[in-house]
mmCIF file of C-alpha atoms and ligand atoms in Angstrom:
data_model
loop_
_atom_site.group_PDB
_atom_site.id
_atom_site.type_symbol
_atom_site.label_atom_id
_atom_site.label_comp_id
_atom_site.label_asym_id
_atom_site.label_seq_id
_atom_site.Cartn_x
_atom_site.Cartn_y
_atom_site.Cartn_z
ATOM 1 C CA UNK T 7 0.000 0.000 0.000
ATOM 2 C CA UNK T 8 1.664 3.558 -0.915
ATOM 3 C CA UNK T 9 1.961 5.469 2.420
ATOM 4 C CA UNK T 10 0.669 8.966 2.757
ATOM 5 C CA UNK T 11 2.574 12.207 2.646
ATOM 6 C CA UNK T 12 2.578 12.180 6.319
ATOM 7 C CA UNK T 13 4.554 8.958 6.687
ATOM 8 C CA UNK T 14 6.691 9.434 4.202
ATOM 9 C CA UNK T 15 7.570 12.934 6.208
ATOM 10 C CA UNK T 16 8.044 10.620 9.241
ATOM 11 C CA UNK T 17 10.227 8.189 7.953
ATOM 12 C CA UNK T 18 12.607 11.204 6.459
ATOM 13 C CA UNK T 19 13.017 12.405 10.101
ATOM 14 C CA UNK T 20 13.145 8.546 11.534
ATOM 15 C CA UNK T 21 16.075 8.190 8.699
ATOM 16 C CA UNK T 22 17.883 11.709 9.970
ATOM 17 C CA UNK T 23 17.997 10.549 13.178
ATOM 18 C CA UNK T 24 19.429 7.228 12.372
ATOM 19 C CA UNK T 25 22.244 9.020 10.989
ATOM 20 C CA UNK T 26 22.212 11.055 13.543
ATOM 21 C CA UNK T 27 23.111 8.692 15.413
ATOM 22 C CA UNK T 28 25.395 6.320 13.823
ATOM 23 C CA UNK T 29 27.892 9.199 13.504
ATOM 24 C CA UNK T 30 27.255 9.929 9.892
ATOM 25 C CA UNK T 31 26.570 13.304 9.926
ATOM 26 C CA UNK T 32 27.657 16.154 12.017
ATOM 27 C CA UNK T 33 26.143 19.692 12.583
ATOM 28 C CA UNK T 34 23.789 20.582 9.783
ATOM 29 C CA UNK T 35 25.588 18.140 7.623
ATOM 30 C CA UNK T 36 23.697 16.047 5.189
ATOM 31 C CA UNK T 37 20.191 15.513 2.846
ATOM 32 C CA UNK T 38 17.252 13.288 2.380
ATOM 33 C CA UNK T 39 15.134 13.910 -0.499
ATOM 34 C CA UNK T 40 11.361 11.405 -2.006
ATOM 35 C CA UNK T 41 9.758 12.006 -5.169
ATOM 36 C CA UNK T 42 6.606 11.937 -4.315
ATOM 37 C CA UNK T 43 5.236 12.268 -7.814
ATOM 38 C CA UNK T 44 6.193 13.619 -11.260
ATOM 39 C CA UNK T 45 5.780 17.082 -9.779
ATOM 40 C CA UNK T 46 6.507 17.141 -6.512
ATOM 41 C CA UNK T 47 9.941 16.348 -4.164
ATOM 42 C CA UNK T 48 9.540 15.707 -0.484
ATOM 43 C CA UNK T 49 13.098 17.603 1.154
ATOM 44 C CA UNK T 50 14.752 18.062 4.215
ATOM 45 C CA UNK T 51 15.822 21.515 4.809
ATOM 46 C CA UNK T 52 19.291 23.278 4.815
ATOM 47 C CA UNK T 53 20.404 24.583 8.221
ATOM 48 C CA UNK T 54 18.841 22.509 10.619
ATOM 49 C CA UNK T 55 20.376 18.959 12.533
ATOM 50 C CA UNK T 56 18.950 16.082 10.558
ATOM 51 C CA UNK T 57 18.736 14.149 13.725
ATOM 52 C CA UNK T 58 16.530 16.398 15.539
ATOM 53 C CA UNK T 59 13.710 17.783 12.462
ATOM 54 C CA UNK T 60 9.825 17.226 12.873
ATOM 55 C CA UNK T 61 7.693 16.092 9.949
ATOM 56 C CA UNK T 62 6.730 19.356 9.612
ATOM 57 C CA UNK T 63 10.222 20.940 9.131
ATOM 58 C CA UNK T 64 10.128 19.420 5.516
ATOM 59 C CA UNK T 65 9.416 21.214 2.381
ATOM 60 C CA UNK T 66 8.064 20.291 -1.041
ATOM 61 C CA UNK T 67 9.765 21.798 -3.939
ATOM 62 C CA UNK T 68 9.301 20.980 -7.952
ATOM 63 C CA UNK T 69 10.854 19.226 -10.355
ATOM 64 C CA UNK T 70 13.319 22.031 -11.213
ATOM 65 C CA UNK T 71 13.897 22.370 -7.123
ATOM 66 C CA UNK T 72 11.760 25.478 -6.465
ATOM 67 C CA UNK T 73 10.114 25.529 -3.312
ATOM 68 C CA UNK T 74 6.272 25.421 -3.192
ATOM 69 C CA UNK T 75 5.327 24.724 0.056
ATOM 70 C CA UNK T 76 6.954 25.143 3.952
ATOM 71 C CA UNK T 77 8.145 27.408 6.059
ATOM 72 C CA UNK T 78 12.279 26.675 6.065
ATOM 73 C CA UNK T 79 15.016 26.938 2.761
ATOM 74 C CA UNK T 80 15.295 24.251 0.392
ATOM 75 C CA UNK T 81 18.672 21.972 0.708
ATOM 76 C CA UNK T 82 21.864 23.572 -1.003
ATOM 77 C CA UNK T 83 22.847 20.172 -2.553
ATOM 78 C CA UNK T 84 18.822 19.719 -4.041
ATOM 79 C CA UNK T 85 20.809 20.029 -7.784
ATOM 80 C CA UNK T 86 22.674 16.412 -7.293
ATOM 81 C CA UNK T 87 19.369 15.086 -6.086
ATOM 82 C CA UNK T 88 17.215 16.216 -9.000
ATOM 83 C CA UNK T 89 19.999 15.200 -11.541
ATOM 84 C CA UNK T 90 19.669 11.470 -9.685
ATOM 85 C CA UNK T 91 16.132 11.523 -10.554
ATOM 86 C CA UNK T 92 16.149 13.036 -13.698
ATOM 87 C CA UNK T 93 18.514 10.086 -14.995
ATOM 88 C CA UNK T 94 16.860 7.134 -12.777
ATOM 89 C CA UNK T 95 13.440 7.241 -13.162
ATOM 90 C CA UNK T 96 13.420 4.115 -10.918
ATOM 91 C CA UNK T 97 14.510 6.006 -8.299
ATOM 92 C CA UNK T 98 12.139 7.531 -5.130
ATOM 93 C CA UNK T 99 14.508 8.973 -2.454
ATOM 94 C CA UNK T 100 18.114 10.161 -2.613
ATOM 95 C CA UNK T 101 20.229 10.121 1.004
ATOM 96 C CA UNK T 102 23.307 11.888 1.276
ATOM 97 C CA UNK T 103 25.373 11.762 3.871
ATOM 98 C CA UNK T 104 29.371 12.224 5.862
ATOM 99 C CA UNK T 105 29.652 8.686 7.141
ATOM 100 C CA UNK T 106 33.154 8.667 8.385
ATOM 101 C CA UNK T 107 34.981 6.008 7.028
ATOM 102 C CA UNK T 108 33.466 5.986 3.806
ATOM 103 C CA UNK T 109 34.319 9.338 3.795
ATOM 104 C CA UNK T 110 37.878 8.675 4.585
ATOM 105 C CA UNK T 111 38.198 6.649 1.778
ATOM 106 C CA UNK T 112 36.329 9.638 -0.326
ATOM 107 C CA UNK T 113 39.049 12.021 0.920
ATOM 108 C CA UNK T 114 42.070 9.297 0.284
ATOM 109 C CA UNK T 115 40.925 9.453 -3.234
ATOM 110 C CA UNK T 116 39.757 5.866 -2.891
ATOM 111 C CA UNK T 117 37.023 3.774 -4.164
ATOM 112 C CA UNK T 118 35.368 1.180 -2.637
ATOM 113 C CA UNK T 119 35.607 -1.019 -5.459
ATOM 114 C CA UNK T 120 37.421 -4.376 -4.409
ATOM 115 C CA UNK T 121 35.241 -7.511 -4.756
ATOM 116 C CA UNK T 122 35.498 -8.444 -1.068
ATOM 117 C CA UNK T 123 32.320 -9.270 0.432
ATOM 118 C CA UNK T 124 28.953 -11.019 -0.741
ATOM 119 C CA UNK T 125 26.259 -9.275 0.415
ATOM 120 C CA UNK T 126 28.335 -5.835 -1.009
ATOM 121 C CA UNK T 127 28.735 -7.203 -4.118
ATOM 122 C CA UNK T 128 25.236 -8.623 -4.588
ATOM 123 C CA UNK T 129 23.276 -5.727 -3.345
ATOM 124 C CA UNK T 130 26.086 -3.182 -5.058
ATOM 125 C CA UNK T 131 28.630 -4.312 -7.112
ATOM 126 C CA UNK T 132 31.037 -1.625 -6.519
ATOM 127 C CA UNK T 133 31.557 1.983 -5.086
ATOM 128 C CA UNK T 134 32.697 4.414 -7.413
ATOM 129 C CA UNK T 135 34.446 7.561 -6.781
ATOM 130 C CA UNK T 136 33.340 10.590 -8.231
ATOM 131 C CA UNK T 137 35.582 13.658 -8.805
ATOM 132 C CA UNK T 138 35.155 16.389 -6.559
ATOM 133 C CA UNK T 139 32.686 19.496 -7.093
ATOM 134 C CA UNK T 140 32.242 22.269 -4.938
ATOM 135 C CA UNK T 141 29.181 21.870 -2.777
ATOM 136 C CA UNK T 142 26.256 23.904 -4.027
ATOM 137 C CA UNK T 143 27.282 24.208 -7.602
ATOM 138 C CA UNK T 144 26.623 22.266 -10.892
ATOM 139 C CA UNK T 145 30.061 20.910 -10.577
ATOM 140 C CA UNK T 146 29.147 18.406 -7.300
ATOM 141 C CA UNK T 147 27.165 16.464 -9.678
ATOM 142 C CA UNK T 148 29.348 16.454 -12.920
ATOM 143 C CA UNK T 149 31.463 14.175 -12.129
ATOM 144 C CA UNK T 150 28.992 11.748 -10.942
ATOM 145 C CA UNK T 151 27.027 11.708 -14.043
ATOM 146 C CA UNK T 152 29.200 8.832 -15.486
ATOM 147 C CA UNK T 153 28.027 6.385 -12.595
ATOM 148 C CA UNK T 154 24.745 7.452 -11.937
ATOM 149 C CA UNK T 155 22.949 4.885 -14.354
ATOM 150 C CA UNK T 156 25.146 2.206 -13.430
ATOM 151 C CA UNK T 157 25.484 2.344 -9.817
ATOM 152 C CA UNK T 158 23.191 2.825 -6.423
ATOM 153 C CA UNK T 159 26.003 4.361 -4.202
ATOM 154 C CA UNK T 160 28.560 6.741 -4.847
ATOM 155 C CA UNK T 161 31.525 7.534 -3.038
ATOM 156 C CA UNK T 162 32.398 12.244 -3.468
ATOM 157 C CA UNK T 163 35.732 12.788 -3.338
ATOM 158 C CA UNK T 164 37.073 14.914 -0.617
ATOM 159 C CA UNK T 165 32.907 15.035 0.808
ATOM 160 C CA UNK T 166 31.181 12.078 1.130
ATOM 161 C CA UNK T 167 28.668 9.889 0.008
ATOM 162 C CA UNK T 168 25.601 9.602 -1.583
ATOM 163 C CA UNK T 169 22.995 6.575 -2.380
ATOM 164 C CA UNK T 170 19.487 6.402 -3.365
ATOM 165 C CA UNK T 171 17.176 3.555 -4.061
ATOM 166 C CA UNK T 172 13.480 2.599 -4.949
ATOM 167 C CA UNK T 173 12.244 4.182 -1.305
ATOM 168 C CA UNK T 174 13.766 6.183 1.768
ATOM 169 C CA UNK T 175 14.467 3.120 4.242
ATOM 170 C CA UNK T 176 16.365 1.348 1.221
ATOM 171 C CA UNK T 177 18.408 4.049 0.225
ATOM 172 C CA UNK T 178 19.404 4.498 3.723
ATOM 173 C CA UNK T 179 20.088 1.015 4.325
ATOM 174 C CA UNK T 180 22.394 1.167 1.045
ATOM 175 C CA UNK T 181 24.162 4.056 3.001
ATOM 176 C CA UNK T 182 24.795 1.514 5.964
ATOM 177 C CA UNK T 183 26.320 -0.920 4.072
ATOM 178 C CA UNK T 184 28.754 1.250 1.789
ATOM 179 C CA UNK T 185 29.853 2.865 5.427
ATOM 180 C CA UNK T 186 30.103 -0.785 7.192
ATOM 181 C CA UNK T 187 31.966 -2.346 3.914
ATOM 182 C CA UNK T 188 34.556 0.882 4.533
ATOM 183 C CA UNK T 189 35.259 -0.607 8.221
ATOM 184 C CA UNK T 190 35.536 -3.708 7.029
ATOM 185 C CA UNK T 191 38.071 -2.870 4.232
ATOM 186 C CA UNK T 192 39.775 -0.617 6.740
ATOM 187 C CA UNK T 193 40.364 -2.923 8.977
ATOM 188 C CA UNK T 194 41.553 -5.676 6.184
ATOM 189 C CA UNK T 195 44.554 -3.078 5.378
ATOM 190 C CA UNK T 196 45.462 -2.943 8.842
ATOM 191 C CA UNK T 197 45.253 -6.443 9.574
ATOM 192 C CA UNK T 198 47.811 -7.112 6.207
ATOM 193 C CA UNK T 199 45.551 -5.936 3.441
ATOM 194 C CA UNK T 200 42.193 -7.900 1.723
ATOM 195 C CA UNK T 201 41.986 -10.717 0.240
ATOM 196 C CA UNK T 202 40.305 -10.166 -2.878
ATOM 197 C CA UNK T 203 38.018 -12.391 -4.436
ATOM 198 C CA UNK T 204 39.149 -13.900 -7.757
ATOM 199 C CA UNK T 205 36.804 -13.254 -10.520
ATOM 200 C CA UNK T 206 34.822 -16.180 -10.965
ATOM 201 C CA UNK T 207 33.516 -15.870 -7.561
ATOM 202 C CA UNK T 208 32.596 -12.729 -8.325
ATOM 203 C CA UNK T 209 30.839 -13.443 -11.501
ATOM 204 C CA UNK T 210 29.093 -16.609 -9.471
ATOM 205 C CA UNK T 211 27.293 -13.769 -7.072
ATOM 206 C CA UNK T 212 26.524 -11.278 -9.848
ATOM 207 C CA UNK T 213 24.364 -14.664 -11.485
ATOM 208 C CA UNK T 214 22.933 -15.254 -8.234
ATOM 209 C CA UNK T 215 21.797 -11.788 -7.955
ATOM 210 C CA UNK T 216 18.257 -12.953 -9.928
ATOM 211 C CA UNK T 217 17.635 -15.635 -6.585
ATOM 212 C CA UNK T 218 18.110 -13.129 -4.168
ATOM 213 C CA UNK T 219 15.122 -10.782 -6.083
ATOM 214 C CA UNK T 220 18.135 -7.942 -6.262
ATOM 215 C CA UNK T 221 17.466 -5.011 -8.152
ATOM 216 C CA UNK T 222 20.497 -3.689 -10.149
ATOM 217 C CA UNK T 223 21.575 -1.867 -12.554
ATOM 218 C CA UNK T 224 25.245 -2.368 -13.197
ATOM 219 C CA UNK T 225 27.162 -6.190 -14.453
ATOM 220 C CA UNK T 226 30.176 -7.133 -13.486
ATOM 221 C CA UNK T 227 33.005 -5.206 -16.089
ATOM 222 C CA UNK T 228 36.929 -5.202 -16.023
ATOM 223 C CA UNK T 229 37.766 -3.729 -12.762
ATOM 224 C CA UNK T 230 34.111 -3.375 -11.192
ATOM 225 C CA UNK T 231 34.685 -4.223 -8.729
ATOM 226 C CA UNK T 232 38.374 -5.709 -8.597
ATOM 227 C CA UNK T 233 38.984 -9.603 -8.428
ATOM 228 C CA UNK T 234 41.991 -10.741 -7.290
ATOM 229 C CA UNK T 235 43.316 -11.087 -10.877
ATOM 230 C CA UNK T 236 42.933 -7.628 -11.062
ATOM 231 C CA UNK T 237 44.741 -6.398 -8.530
ATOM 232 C CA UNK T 238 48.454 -4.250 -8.701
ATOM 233 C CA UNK T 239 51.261 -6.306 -8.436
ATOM 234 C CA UNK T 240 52.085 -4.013 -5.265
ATOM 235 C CA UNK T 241 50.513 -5.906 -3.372
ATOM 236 C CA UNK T 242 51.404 -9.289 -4.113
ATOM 237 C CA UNK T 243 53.365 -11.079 -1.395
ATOM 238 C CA UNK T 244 56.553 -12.788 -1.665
ATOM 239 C CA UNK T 245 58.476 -14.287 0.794
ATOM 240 C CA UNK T 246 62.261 -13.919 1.314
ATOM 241 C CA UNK T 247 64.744 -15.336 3.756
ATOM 242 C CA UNK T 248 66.419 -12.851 6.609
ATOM 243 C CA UNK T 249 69.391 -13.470 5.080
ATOM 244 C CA UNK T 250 68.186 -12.416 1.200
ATOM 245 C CA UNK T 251 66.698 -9.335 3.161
ATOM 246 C CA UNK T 252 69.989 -8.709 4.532
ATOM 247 C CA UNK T 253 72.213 -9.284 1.127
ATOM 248 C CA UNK T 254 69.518 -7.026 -0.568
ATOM 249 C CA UNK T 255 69.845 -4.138 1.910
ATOM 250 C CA UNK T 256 73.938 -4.260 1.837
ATOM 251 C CA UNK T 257 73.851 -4.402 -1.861
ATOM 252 C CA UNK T 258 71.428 -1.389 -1.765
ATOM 253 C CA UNK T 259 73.773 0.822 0.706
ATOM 254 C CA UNK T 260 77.163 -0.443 -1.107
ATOM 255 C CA UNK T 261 75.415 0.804 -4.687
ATOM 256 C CA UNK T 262 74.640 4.563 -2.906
ATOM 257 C CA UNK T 263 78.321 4.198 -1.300
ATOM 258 C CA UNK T 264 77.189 4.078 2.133
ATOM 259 C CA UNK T 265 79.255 1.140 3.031
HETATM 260 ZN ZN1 LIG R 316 27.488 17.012 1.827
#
């Protein structure tokens, strides 16, 4: 059954505070937008915590993000969301968002794009990074055009990240798991670095994707995400004797006439 304006305002504010309080957003940091038809765009406002709004704080604005109805400003990002929905018509609600370590990897210049985990790559594929765009310009979005058919999540360089989906709850949830697939890679590097799945596993859960009623739009390409096959000889391991290490570091000083 479709819900009614009113709970689709509530479940905007139960989604702010969520991110509220998982850490993802700080100040007046972050936007939730719904298309709530062909005309109209439910929004949260700029200038005010996400975690702490009432349903009434929202504002409708049109297609070409003029406000028509409520009392507060419109969000300064509202151009990324209506380019979203402008090129995904199967989209309903656009989150954005500072989770932390997602963000990290945003301002590393890092994408999230190593086939590492199941459920990431079924429900995903991979995270791509967009260039960076100054915040409240036409530039944010430009460089994200290139993904947004493809791809429900998108990593912002040097800002943060952004994911929308086929209703509000979903494209938050999608925000949960890019931010908890961050940890997880984060703490792979520290732990001796990820062990990347070759590509035939991959391509196994990209065919299973059908059985598990996931909606997607991207296929598994060259590099999206990265198998094991694909990944720079940098960080392949060898293994040398203390001894080799030893020869190798005396030949390297001798060479520079250190010794
Ligand atoms: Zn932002």
């Amino acid at each position: 059954m479709l819900k009614t304006e009113q709970q689709l305002r509530e479940d905007v504010v139960q989604v702010g505070r969520w991110m509220f309080d998982k850490g993802w957003i700080a100040a007046n940091d972050g936007n939730v937008t719904i298309r709530l038809d062909d005309d109209r765009i439910l929004a949260t406002p700029t200038g005010v915590s996400k975690g702490m709004m009432h349903p009434r704080d929202l504002l409708l604005c049109n297609l070409r993000g003029e406000k028509i109805c409520g009392d507060r400003e419109c969000t300064t990002e509202m151009a990324m969301h209506l380019t979203i929905y402008g090129m995904r018509p199967d989209i309903r609600s656009v989150v954005h968002a500072h989770p932390p370590v997602a963000t990290g990897f945003a301002a590393a210049g890092r994408a999230l794009d190593i086939g590492l985990l199941p459920e990431v790559i079924l429900c995903l594929g991979s995270v791509p990074l967009a260039d960076y765009g100054l915040p409240g310009t036409p530039a944010l979005t430009e460089g994200m055009l290139p993904y947004i058919p493809k791809y429900d999540a998108l990593l912002m360089a040097n800002h943060g990240v952004v994911c929308y989906a086929e209703d509000v709850i979903q494209a938050f949830h999608r925000m949960e798991t890019v931010e908890h697939f961050a940890r997880i890679a984060l703490v792979a590097e520290l732990l001796g670095g990820p062990k990347v799945l070759p590509r035939a596993e991959i391509q196994k859960l990209f065919d299973s994707r059908a059985r598990y009623h996931v909606k997607v739009h991207n296929h598994f390409e060259p590099g999206c995400p990265m198998a094991a096959e694909d990944m720079p000889e940098v960080n392949e391991k060898i293994e040398i004797t203390r001894g080799q290490l030893l020869a190798i570091i005396d030949e390297a000083l001798k060479v520079r006439g250190v010794c």
